[in-house]
PDB file of C-alpha atoms in Angstrom:
ATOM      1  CA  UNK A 263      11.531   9.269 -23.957  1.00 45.00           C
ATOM      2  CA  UNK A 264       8.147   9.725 -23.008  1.00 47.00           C
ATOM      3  CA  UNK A 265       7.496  10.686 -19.941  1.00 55.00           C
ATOM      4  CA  UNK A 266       3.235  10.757 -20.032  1.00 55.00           C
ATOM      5  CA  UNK A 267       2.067   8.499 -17.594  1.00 60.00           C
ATOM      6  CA  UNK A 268      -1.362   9.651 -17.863  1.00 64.00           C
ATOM      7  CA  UNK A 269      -1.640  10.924 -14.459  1.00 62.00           C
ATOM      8  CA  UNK A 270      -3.805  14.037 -14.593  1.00 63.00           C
ATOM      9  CA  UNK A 271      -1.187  17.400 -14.432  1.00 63.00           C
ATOM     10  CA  UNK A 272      -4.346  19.883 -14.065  1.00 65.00           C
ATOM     11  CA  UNK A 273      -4.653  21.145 -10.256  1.00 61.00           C
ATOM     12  CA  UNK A 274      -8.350  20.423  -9.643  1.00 66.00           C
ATOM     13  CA  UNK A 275      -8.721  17.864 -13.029  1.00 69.00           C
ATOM     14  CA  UNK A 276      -9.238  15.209 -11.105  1.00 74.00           C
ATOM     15  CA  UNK A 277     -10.818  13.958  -7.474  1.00 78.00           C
ATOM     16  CA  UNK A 278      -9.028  10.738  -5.639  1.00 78.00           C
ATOM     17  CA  UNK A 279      -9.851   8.995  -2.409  1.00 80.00           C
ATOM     18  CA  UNK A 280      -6.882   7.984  -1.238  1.00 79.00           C
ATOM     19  CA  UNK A 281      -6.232   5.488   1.789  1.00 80.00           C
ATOM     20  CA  UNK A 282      -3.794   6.131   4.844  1.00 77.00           C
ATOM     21  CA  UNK A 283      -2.940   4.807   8.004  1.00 75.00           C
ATOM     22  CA  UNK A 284      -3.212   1.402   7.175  1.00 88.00           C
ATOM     23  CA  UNK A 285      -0.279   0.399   9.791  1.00 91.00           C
ATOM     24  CA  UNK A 286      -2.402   2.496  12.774  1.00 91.00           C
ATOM     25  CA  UNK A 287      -5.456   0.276  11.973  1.00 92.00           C
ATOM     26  CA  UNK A 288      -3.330  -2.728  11.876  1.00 95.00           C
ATOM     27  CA  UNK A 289      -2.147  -2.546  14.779  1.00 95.00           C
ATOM     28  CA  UNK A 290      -4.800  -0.916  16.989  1.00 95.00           C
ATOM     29  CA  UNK A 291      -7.841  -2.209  15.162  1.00 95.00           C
ATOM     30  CA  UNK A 292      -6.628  -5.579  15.100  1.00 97.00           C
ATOM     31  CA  UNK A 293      -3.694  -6.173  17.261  1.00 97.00           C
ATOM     32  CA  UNK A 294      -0.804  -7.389  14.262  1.00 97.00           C
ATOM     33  CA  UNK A 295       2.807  -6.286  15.580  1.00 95.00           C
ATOM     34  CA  UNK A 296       4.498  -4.186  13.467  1.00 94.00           C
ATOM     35  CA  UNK A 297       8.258  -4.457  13.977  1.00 93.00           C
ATOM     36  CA  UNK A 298       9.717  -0.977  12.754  1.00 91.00           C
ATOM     37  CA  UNK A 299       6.241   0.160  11.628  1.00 91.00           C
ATOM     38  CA  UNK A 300       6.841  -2.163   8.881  1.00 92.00           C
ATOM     39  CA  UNK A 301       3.566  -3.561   7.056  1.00 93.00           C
ATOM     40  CA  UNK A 302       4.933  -5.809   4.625  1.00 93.00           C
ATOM     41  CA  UNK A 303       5.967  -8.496   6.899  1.00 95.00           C
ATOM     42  CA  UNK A 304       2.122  -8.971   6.929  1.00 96.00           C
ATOM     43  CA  UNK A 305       2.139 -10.413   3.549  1.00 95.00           C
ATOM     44  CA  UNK A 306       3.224 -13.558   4.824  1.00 95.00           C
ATOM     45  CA  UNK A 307       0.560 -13.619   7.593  1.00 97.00           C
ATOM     46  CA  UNK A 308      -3.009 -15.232   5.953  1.00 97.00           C
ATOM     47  CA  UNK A 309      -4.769 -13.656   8.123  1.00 97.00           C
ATOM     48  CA  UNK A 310      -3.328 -10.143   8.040  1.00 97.00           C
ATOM     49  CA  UNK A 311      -3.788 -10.338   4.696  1.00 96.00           C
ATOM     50  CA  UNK A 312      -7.407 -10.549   4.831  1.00 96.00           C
ATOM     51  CA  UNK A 313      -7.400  -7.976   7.091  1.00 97.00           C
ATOM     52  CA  UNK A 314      -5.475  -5.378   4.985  1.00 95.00           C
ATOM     53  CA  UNK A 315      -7.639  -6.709   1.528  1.00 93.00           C
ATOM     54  CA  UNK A 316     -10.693  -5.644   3.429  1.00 93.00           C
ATOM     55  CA  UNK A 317      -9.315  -1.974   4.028  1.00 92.00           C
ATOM     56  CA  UNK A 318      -8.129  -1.379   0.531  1.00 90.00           C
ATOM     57  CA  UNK A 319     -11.622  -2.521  -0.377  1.00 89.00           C
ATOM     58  CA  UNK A 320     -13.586  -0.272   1.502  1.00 89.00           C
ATOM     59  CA  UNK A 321     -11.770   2.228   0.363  1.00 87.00           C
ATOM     60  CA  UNK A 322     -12.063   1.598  -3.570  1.00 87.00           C
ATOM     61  CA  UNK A 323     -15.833   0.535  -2.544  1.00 87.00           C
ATOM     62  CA  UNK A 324     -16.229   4.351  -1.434  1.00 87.00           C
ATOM     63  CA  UNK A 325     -14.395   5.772  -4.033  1.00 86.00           C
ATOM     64  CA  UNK A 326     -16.429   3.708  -6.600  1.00 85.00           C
ATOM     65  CA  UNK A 327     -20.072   4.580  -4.989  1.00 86.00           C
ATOM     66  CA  UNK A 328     -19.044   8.390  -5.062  1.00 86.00           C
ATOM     67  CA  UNK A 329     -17.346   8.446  -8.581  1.00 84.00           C
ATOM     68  CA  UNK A 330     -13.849   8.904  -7.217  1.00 83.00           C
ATOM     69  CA  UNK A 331     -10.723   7.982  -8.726  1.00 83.00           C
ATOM     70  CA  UNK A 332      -8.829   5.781  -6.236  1.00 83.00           C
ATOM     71  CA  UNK A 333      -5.019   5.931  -5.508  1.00 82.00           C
ATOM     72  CA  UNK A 334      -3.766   3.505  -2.892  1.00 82.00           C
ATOM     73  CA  UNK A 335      -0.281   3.493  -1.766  1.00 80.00           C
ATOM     74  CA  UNK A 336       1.944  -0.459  -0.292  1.00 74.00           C
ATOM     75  CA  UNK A 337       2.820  -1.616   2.126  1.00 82.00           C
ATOM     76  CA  UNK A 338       6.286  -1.019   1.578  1.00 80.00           C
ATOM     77  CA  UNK A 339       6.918   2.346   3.420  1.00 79.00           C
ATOM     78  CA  UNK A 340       9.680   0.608   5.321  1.00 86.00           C
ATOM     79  CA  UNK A 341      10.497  -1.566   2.599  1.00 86.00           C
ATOM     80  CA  UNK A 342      14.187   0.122   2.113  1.00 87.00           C
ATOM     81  CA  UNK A 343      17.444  -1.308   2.603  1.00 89.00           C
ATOM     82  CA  UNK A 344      18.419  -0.071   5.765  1.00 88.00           C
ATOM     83  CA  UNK A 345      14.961  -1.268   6.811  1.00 88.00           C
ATOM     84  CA  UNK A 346      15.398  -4.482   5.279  1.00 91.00           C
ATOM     85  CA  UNK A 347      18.268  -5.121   6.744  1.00 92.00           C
ATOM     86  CA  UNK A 348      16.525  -4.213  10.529  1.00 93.00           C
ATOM     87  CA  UNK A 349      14.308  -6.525   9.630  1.00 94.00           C
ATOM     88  CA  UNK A 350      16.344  -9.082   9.090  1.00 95.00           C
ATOM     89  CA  UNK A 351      15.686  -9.453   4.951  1.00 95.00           C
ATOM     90  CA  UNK A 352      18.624 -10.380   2.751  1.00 95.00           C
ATOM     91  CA  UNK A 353      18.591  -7.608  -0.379  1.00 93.00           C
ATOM     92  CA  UNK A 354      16.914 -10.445  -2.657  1.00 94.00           C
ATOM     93  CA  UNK A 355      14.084 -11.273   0.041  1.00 95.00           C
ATOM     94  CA  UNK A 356      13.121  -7.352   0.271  1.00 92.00           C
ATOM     95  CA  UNK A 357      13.028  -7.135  -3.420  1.00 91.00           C
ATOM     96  CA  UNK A 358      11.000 -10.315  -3.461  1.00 93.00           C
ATOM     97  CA  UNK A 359       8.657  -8.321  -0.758  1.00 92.00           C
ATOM     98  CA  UNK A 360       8.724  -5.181  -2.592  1.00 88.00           C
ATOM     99  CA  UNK A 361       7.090  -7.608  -5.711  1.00 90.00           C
ATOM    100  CA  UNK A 362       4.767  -9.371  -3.348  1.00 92.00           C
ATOM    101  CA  UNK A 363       3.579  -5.493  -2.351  1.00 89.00           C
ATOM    102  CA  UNK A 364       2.829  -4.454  -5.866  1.00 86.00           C
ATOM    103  CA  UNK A 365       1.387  -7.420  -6.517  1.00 89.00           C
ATOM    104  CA  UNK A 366      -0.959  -7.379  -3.702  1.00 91.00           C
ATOM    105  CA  UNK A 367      -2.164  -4.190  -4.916  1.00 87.00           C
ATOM    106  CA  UNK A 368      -2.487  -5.042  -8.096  1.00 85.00           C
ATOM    107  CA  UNK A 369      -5.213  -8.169  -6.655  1.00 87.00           C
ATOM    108  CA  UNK A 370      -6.749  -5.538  -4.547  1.00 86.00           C
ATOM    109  CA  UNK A 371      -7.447  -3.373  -7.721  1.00 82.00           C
ATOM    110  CA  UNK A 372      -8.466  -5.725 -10.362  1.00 79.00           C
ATOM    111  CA  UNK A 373     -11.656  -6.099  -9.424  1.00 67.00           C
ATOM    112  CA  UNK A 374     -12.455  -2.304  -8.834  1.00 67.00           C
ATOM    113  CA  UNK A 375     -16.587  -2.050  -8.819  1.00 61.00           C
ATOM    114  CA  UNK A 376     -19.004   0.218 -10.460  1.00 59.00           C
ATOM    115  CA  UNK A 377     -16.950   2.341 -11.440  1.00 62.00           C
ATOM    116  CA  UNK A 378     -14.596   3.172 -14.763  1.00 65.00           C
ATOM    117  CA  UNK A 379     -13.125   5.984 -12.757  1.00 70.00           C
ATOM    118  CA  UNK A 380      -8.690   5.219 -12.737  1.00 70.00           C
ATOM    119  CA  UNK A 381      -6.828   3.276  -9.724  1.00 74.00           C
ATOM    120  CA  UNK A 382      -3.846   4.552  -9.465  1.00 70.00           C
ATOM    121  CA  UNK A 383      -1.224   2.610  -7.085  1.00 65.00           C
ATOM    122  CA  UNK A 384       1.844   4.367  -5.913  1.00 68.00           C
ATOM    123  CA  UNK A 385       4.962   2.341  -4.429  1.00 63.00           C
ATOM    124  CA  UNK A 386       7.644   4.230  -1.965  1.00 64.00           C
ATOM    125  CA  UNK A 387      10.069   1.690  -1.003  1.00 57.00           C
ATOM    126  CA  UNK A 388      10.490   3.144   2.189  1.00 56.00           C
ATOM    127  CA  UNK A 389      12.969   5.936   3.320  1.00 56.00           C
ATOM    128  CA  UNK A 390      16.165   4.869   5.009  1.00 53.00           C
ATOM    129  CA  UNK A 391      17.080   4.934   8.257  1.00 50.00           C
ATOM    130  CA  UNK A 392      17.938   8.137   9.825  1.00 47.00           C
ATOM    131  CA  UNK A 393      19.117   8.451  13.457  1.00 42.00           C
ATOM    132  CA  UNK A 394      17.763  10.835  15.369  1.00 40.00           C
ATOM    133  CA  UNK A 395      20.101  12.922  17.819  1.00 35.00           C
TER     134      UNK A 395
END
């Protein structure tokens, strides 16, 4: 089996901008509700879409104008099971969302500018519910 994803393994090899705290600037920046911190909802909202486009952009834009590799992480943080089921999504509508997440990245990335530096896009699909006593 091989296991070589091509993901540099040298400490130091490579240099990535990464994104983060994409739900905080969804909700504070521009006011989207966020049931169970969960982003992915917003997929189905046009407008929050737009919204979360322009982020990723500006951050592979900066990454591209400073020769950075980019990784960007989904929206799926809270994409799990228990989640899911919080939220109300039957198992085959969160794996649907867990697609529509990957792809959405995917359309973010395509169209990476100026540079020929690697996107790299890492999923999660969200950590379960654990109560807290």
């Amino acid at each position: 089996m091989n296991t070589d994803t091509g993901f540099p393994s040298e400490p130091g090899s490579e240099t990535f901008l990464t994104e983060g705290g994409i739900e905080t600037e969804l909700m504070y920046k521009w006011g989207f509700e966020l049931p169970h911190f969960a982003a992915f909802p917003l997929l189905e909202v046009p407008k929050a879409v737009d919204v979360m486009r322009d982020i990723y952009r500006r951050c592979l834009d900066v990454a591209a104008a400073q020769g950075l590799s980019a990784m960007i992480t989904g929206l799926d943080y809270r994409a799990s099971p228990d989640w899911g089921a919080l939220l109300g999504y039957s198992p085959q509508g969160l794996a649907d969302a867990n697609h529509q997440a990957i792809e959405f990245l995917r359309d973010v990335g395509r169209n990476m500018r100026g540079t020929s530096k690697p996107l790299w896009w890492a999923v999660s699909s969200g950590r379960g519910v654990t109560p807290i006593s």
